[in-house]
XYZ file of C-alpha atoms in Angstrom:
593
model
C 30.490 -0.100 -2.872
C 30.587 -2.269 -0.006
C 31.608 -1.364 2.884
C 35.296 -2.882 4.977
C 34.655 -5.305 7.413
C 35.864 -4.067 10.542
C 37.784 -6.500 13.408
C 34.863 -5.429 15.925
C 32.307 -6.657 13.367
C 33.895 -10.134 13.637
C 35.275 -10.661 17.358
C 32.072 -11.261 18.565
C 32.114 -14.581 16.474
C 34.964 -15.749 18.436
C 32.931 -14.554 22.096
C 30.000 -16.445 20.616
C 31.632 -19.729 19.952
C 34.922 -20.097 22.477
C 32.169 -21.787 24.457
C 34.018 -24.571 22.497
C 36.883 -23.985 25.242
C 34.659 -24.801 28.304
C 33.034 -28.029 26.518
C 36.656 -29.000 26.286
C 36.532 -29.361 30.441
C 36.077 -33.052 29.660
C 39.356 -33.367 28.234
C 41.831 -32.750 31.558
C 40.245 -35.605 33.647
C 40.552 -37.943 30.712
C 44.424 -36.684 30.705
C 45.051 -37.414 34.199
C 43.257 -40.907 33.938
C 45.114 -41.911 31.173
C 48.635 -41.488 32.813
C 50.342 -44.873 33.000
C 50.358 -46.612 36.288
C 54.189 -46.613 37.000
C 54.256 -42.408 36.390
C 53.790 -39.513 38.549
C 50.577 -37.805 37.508
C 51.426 -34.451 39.314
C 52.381 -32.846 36.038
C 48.826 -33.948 35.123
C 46.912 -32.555 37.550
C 49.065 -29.049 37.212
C 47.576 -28.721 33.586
C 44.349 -29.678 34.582
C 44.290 -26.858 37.627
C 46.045 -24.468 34.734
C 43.328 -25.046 32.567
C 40.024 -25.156 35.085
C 41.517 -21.999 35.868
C 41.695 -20.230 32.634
C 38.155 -21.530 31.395
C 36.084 -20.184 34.497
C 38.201 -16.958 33.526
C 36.817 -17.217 30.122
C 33.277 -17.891 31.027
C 33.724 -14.323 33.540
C 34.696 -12.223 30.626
C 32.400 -13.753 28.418
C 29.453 -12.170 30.414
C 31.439 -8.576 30.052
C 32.238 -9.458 26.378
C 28.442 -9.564 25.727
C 27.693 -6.220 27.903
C 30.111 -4.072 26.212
C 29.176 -5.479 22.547
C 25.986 -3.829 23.460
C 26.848 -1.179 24.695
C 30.024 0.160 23.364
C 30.538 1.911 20.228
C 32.084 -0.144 17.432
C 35.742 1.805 17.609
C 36.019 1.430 21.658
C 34.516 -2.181 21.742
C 37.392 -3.222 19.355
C 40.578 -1.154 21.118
C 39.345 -2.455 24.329
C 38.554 -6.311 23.192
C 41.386 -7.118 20.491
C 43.758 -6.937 23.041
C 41.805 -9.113 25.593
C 41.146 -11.400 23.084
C 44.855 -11.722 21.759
C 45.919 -12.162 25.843
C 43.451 -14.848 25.963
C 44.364 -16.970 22.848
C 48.084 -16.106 24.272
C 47.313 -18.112 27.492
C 45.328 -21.043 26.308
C 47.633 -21.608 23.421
C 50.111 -22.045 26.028
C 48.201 -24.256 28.516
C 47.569 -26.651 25.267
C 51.256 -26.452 24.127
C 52.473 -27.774 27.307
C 50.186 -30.715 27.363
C 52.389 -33.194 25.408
C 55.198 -32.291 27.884
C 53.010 -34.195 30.362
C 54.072 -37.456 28.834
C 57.489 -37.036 28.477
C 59.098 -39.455 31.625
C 55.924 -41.440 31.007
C 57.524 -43.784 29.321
C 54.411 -45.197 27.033
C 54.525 -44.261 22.861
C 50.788 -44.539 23.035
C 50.385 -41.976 25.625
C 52.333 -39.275 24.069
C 50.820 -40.134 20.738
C 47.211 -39.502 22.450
C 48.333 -36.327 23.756
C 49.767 -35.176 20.269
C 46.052 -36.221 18.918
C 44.276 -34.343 21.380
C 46.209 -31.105 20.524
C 45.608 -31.714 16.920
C 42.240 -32.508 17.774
C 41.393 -29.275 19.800
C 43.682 -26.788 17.093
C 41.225 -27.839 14.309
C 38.461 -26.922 16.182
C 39.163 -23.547 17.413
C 40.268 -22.749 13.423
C 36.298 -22.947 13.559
C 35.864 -19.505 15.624
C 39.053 -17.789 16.361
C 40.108 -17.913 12.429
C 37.774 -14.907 12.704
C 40.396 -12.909 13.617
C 44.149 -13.818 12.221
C 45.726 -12.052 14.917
C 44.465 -14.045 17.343
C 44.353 -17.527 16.093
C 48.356 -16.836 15.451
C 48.644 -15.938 18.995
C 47.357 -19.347 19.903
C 48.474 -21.265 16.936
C 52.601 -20.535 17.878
C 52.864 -21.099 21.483
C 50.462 -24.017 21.347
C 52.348 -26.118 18.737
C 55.940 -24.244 19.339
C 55.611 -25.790 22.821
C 54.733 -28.931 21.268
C 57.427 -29.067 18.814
C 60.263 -28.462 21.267
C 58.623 -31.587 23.421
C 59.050 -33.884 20.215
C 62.683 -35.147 20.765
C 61.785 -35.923 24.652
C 58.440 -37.074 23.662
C 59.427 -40.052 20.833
C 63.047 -40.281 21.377
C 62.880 -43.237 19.094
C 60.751 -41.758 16.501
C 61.483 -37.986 16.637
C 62.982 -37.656 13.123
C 59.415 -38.985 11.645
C 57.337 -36.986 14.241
C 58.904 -33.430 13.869
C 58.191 -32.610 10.807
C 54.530 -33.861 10.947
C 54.271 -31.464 13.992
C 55.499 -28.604 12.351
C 53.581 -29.286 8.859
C 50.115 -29.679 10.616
C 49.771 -26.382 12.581
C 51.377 -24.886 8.593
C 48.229 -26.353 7.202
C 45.963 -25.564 9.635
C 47.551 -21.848 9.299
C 46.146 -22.208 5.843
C 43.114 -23.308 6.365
C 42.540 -20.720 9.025
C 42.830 -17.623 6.564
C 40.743 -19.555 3.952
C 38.059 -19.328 7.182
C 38.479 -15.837 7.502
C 38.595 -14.675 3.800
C 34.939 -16.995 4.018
C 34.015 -14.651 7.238
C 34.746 -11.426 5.890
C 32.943 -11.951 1.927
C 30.156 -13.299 4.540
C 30.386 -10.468 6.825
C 30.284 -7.943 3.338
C 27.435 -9.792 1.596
C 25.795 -8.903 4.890
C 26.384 -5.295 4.568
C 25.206 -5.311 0.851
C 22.063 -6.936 1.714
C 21.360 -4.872 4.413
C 22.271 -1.865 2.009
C 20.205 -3.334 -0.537
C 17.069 -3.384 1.924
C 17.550 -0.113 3.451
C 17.647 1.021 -0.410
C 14.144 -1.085 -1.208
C 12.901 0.278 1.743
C 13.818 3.998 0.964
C 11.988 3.573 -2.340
C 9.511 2.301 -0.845
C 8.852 5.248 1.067
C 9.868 7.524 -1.453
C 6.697 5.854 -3.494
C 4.606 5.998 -1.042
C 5.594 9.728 -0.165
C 5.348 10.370 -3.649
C 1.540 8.733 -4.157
C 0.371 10.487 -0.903
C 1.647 13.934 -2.387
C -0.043 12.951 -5.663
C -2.994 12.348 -4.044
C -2.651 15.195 -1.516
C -1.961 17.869 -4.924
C -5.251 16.385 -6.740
C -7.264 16.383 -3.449
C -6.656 20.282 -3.304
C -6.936 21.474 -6.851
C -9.796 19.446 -7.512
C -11.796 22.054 -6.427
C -10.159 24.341 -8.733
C -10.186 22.172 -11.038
C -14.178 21.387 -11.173
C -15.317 24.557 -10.939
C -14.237 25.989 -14.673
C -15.465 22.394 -15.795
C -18.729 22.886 -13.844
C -19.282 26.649 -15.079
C -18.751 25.372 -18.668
C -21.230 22.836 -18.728
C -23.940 24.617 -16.930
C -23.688 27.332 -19.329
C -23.650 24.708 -22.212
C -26.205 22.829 -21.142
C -28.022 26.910 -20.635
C -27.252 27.628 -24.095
C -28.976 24.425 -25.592
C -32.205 24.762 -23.973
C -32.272 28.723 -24.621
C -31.483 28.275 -28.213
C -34.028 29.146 -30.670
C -31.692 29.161 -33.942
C -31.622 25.221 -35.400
C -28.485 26.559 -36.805
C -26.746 26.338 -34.354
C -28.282 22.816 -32.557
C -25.340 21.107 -34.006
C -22.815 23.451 -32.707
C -24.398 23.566 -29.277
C -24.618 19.667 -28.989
C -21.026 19.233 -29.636
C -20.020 21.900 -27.304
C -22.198 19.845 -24.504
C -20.216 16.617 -26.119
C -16.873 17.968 -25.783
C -17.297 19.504 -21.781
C -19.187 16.447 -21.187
C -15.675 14.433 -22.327
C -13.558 17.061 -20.581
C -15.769 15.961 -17.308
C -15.273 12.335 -18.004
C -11.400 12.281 -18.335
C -11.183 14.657 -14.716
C -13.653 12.283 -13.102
C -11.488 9.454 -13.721
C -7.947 10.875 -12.896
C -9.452 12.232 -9.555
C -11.306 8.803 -9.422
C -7.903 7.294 -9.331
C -6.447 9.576 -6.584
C -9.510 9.151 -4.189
C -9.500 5.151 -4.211
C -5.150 5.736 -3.706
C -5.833 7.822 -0.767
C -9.120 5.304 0.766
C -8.799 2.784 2.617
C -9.226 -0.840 1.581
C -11.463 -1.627 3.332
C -14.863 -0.083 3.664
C -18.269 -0.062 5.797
C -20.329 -1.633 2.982
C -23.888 -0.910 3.512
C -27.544 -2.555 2.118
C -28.096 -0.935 -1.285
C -31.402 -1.489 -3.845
C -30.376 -2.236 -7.726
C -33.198 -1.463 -8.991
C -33.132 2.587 -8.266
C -29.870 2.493 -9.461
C -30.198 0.758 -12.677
C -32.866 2.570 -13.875
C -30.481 5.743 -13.025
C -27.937 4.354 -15.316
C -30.104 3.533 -18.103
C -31.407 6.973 -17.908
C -28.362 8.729 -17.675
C -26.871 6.911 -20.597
C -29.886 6.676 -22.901
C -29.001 9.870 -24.887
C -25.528 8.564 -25.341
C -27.205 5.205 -27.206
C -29.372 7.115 -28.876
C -27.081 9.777 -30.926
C -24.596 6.591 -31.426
C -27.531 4.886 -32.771
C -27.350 1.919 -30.562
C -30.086 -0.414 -28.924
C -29.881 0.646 -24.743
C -31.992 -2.295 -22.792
C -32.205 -2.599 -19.199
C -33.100 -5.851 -17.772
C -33.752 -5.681 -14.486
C -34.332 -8.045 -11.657
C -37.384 -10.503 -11.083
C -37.503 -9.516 -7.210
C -36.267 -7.128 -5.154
C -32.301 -7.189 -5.681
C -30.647 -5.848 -2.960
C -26.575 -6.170 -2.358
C -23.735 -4.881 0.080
C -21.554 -1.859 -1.372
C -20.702 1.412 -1.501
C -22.976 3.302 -3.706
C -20.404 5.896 -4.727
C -18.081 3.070 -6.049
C -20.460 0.424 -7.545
C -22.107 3.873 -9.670
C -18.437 4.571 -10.319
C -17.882 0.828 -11.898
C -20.881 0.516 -13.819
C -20.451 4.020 -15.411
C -16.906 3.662 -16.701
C -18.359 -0.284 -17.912
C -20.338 1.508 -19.644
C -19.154 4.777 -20.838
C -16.846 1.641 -22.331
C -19.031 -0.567 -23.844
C -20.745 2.402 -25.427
C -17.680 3.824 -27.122
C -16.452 0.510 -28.754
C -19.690 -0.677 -29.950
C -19.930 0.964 -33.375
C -22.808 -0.973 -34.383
C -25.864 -3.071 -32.034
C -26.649 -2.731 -29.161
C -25.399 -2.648 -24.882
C -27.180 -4.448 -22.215
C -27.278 -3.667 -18.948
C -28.673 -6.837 -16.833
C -29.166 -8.203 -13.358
C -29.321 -12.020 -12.239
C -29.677 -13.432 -9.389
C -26.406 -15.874 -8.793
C -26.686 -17.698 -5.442
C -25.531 -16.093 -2.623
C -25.708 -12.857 -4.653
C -26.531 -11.209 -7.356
C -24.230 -10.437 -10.680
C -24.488 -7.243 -12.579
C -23.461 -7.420 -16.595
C -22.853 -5.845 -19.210
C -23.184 -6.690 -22.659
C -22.421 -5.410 -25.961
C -21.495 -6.354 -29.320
C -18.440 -4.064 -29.916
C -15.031 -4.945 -31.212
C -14.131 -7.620 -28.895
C -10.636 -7.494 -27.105
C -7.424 -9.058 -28.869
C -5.606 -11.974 -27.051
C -2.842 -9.985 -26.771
C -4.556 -6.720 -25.239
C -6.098 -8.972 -22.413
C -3.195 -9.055 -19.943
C -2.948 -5.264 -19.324
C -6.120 -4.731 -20.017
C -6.746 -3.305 -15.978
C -3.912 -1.548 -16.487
C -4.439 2.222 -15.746
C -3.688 4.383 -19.744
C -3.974 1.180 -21.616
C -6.585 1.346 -24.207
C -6.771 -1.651 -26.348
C -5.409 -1.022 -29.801
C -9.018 -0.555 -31.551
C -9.364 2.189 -29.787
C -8.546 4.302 -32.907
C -12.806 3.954 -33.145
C -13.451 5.667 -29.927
C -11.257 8.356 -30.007
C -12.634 10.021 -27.023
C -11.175 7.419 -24.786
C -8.532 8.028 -22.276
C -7.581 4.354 -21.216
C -8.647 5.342 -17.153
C -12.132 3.491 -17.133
C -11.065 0.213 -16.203
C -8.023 1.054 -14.232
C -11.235 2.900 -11.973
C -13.213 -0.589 -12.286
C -10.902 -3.327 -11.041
C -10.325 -0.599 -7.977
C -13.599 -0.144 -7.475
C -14.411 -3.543 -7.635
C -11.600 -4.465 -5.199
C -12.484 -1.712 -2.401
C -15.710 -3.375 -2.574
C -14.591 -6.921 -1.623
C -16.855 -8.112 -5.322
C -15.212 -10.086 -8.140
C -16.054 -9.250 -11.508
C -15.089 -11.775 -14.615
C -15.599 -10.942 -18.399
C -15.150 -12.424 -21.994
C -14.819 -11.314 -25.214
C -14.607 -12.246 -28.819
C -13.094 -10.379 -31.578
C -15.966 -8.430 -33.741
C -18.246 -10.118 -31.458
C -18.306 -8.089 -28.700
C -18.269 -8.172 -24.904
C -19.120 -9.104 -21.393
C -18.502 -8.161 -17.937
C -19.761 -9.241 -14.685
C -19.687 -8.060 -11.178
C -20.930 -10.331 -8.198
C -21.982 -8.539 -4.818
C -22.617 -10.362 -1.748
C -26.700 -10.174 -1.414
C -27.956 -8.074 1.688
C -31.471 -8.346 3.592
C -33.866 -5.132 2.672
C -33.175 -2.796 5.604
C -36.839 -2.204 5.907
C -39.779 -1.137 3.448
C -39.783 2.470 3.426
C -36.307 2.634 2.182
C -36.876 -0.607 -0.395
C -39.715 1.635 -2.100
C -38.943 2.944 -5.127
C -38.122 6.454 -5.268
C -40.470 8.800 -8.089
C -38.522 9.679 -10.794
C -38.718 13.210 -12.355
C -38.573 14.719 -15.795
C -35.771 16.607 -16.564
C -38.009 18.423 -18.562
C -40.166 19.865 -16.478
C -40.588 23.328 -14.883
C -39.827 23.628 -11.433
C -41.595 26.326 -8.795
C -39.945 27.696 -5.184
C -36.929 29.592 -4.402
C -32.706 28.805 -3.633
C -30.711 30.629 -2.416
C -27.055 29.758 -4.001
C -23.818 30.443 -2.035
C -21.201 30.389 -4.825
C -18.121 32.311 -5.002
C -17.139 31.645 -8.701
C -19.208 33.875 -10.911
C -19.010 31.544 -13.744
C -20.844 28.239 -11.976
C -22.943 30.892 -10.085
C -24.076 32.946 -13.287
C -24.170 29.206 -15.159
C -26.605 28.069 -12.226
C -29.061 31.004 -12.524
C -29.817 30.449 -16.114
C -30.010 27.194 -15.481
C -32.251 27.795 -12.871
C -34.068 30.642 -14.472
C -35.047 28.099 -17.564
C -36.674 25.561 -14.768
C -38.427 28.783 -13.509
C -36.911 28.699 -10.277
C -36.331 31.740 -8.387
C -32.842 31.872 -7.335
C -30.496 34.742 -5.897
C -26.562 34.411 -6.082
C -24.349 35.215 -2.783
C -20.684 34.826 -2.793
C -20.293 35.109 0.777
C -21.765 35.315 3.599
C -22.491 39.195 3.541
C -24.298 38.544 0.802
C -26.352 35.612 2.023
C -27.434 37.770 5.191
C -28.653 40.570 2.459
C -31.394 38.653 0.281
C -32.179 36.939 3.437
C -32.756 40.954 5.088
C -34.283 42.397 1.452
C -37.279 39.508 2.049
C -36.087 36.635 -0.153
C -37.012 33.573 1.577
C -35.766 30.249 -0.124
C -36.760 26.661 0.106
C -33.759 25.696 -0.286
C -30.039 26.672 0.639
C -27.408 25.247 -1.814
C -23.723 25.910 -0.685
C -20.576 25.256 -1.860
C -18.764 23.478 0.976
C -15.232 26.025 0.513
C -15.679 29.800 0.078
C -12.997 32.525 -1.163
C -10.427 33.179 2.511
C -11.062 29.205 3.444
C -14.516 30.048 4.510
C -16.652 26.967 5.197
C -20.160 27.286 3.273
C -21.104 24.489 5.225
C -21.070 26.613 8.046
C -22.943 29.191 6.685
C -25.514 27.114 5.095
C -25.971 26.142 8.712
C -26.536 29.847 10.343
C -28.757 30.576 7.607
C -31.015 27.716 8.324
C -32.363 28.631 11.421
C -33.731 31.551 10.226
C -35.604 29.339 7.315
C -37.959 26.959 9.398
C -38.861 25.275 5.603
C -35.555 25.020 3.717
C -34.154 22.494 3.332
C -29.827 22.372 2.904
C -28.010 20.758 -0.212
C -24.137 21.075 -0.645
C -22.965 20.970 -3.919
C -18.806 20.801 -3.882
C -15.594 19.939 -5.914
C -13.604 18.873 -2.917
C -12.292 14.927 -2.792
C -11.187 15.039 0.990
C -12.579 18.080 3.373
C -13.544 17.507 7.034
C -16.683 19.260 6.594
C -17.637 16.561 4.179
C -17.645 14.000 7.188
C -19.591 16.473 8.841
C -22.202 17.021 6.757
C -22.950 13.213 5.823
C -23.347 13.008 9.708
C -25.450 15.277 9.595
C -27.443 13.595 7.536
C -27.447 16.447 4.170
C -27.435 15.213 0.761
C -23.518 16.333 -0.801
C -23.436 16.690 -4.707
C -19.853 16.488 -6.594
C -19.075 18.799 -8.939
C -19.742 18.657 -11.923
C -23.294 17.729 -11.498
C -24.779 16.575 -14.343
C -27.820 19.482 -15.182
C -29.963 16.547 -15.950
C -29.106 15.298 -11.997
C -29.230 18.499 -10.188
C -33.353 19.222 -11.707
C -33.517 15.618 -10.204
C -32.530 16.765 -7.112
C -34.341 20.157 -6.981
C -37.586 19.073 -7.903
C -37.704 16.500 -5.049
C -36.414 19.044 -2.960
C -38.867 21.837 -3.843
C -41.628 19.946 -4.444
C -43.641 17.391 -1.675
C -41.842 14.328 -1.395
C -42.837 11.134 1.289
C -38.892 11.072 0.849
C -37.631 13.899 2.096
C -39.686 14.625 5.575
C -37.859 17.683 6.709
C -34.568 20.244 5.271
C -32.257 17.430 5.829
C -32.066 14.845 3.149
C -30.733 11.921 3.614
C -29.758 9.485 0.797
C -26.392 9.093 -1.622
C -25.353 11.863 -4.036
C -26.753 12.295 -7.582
C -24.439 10.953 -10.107
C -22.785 13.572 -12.667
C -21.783 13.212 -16.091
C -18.670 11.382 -15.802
């Protein structure tokens, strides 16, 4: 509904342009010089004084006009101004409806007639600003022409049967054409209201949205924690089972359990994936990264998943040393859901993962020859729960993997193309900005370990939920580590009093009562001259997170791949020309997405 135009809302049009009053100062000295020769100009120069007066008046008030406009409410500006401005119109319609009296005794036709032309002349004008407000045009409109009518008979005694009714028909139209002005003013005064309406509204929803997304993000944020940790207790205890099993019976059974938490950990990844690039910031400190280390990562962690599709898995890597600016956490991020993708809708052949060198940078692709992409799938294909419609083959798809990519891919200031032909297959291509080798320690490629292996040493794990904590022992138990479970603090302090001495201290960065581990993890290291700190945590946005990549300790997000986190303990445990001292500096081992 829009909203009734109020008088105050348009009588500042008239205090804006009655400046159309003082430009008319050139008018009186061209009446006085135009008085015949053989008249008395006193009458003249009395309308001229009359209206010098009256227009410094106006120019005085306009300067208090503009002061209370500001400063008065709406309802006070108008009862104080409607009145002023209806006095106002009052006396200048009167100054103008005596001028034609100023030729009467004249004697001259053609000076009356100019003074009848100049009235007409100055009437249409102020239609232009004071039609803003009927009730004060009238009040200049009647005296101004009622003056002038009354002067028609002494004016053109000869002619005042043809005169007269021209002077009372003109100010009649101009009457009309004045409330035609002011029906214009008000729909344009109300169109002004709707807009404004109409923005505050766009704005409101714009805020509402952007409430809303922040509280999205803000809800996932927290119960990501909670949400990991079941996740993270399932497949350590899955991943347990498999390598404890001694019945081939149940292989099958196992495998598919590992499958299906291994899925479960994919579709969390990405909807928490989606909240944490909402809630970062565009732009971010890109940093020198190697390819090389993290291609063969990729091709590791995805060569089982080739290999029980029955697919061909080839890495070709660069011909020199390929190093490019970007977050590590996103480009992994991109290249895993590329191709957790390409993997899924290649029923038959084979994925490559490749790196070439495109001057200035270099372009990471991937290949396969899957279904291809229909024409009509390609527009929304970004598009966060889209899934193109073959993905009937790949049912374990949830449609968030390239939502995740084209983020990713923005955040990191890269461009990524692709092509595709139906039952041909697929490729996609991201192009990083190259970067200069920071120097050669860090360009050396780090060992790699078997998964397989046993492990030797002690940890210490600071866990409050039983199920990742008991899930972690066996785990650990299997690699032949020695571990010992605390829940809190209390704990900790015990094995650490009963003798157990660990290499290494792995804490979960929130304990039960908002307890930081971190913080504990860093008490407990001063007593342990040779451990060495890893956090391990579900959390997407914690300040202690900050804190401990400061600090220079390697951070692990739950859930860590099993696979990842022997990785991580056997370069931690064992010597390593990598890892000088208890804190570890480098980027987090991925997890199963």
């Amino acid at each position: 509904m829009t909203a009734p135009t109020s008088r105050a809302e348009l009588l500042p049009l008239i205090g804006q342009r009655a400046s159309a009053e003082i430009a008319a100062l050139v008018i009186p000295p061209v009446v006085v010089a135009g008085v015949p020769s053989h008249a008395s100009s006193t009458w003249a120069w009395a309308w001229a004084g009359a209206y010098l007066a009256a227009a410094v008046c106006l120019v005085l008030a306009r300067r208090v006009f503009r002061r209370d406009h500001q400063s008065l409410p709406s309802a006070q500006f108008e009862a104080l101004w409607v009145p002023r401005a209806q006095y106002a119109a009052l006396v200048f319609g009167a100054i103008w409806g005596m001028l034609p009296w100023i030729g009467i005794g004249a004697g001259s036709f053609e000076y009356a007639l100019f003074l009848y032309l100049v009235l007409a002349g100055t009437t249409a004008s102020t239609v232009s600003y004071a039609a803003a407000d009927l009730g004060v045009f009238a009040r200049y409109l009647l005296p101004a022409w009622g003056l002038a009518a009354l002067a028609v008979p002494l004016a053109f005694p000869a002619h005042w049967a043809t005169v007269l009714p021209l002077s009372l028909l003109y100010p009649w139209l101009v009457w009309r054409h004045a409330r035609t002005s002011h029906s214009f003013l008000v729909q344009q005064s109300q169109l002004k209201h709707r807009s404004e309406a109409l923005a505050r509204a766009h704005q409101e929803a714009r805020d509402a949205a952007a409430a809303a997304s922040r509280e999205k993000s803000l809800f996932l944020a927290t119960a990501s924690h909670d949400l990991r940790q079941p996740l993270y207790a399932l497949t350590l205890t899955a991943q347990a089972a498999v390598q404890r099993n001694r019945d081939a019976t149940l292989d099958p059974l196992l495998v598919d359990i590992s499958h299906a938490a291994s899925h479960v950990s994919d579709l969390l990844n990405a909807l928490l994936d989606v909240s944490a690039l909402d809630s970062r910031d565009a732009t971010l400190p890109l940093q020198p990264l190697a390819l090389t280390p993290l291609l063969c990562e990729l091709h590791e962690r995805f060569q089982p998943e080739a290999a029980a599709r029955g697919l061909d898995w080839r890495l070709r890597g660069p011909e020199a040393p390929a190093w490019v600016m970007a977050d590590p956490i996103l480009l992994r991020r991109a290249l895993s859901n590329l191709l957790h993708n390409a993997l899924r809708y290649t029923p038959q052949g084979g994925v490559l993962l490749a790196v070439r060198q495109r001057a200035p940078g270099w372009a990471i692709e991937v290949w396969d020859t899957g279904v291809g992409i229909e024409e009509q799938e390609r527009q929304r294909l970004f598009a966060a729960f889209e899934r193109a419609d073959d993905a009937g083959q790949a049912p374990e798809g949830h449609g968030l993997g390239l939502s995740v990519v084209r983020d990713c891919v923005h955040r990191l200031g890269a461009a990524i193309e692709w092509r595709s032909k139906v039952g041909a297959g697929s490729r996609f291509r991201i192009t990083l900005a190259a970067a200069r080798s920071p120097s050669p320690s860090i360009a050396r490629q780090p060992r790699t370990v078997s998964h397989l292996n046993r492990l030797r040493g002690r940890v210490l794990v600071i866990e409050d939920d039983l199920g990742v904590a008991q899930g972690l022992r066996h785990l650990m138990d299997d690699w032949g580590i020695d571990s010992r479970i605390a829940t809190d603090a209390v704990q900790a302090y015990r094995a650490l009093a009963e003798g157990f001495e660990p290499s290494v201290v792995m804490s979960d960065l929130r304990l039960r009562g908002d307890v930081s581990g971190y913080d504990l993890m860093l008490a407990l290291l001063p007593r342990l001259p040779q451990a060495k700190g890893l956090v391990v945590t579900g959390e997407l946005d914690h300040p202690d997170l900050q804190r401990a990549d400061d600090d220079g300790y390697l951070v692990l997000r739950k859930p860590v791949a099993p696979e990842g986190l022997h990785r991580v303990l056997a370069s931690l445990l064992g010597p390593s020309p990598l890892i000088p001292d208890r804190r570890t500096v480098g980027p987090a081992v991925p997890h199963s997405s």
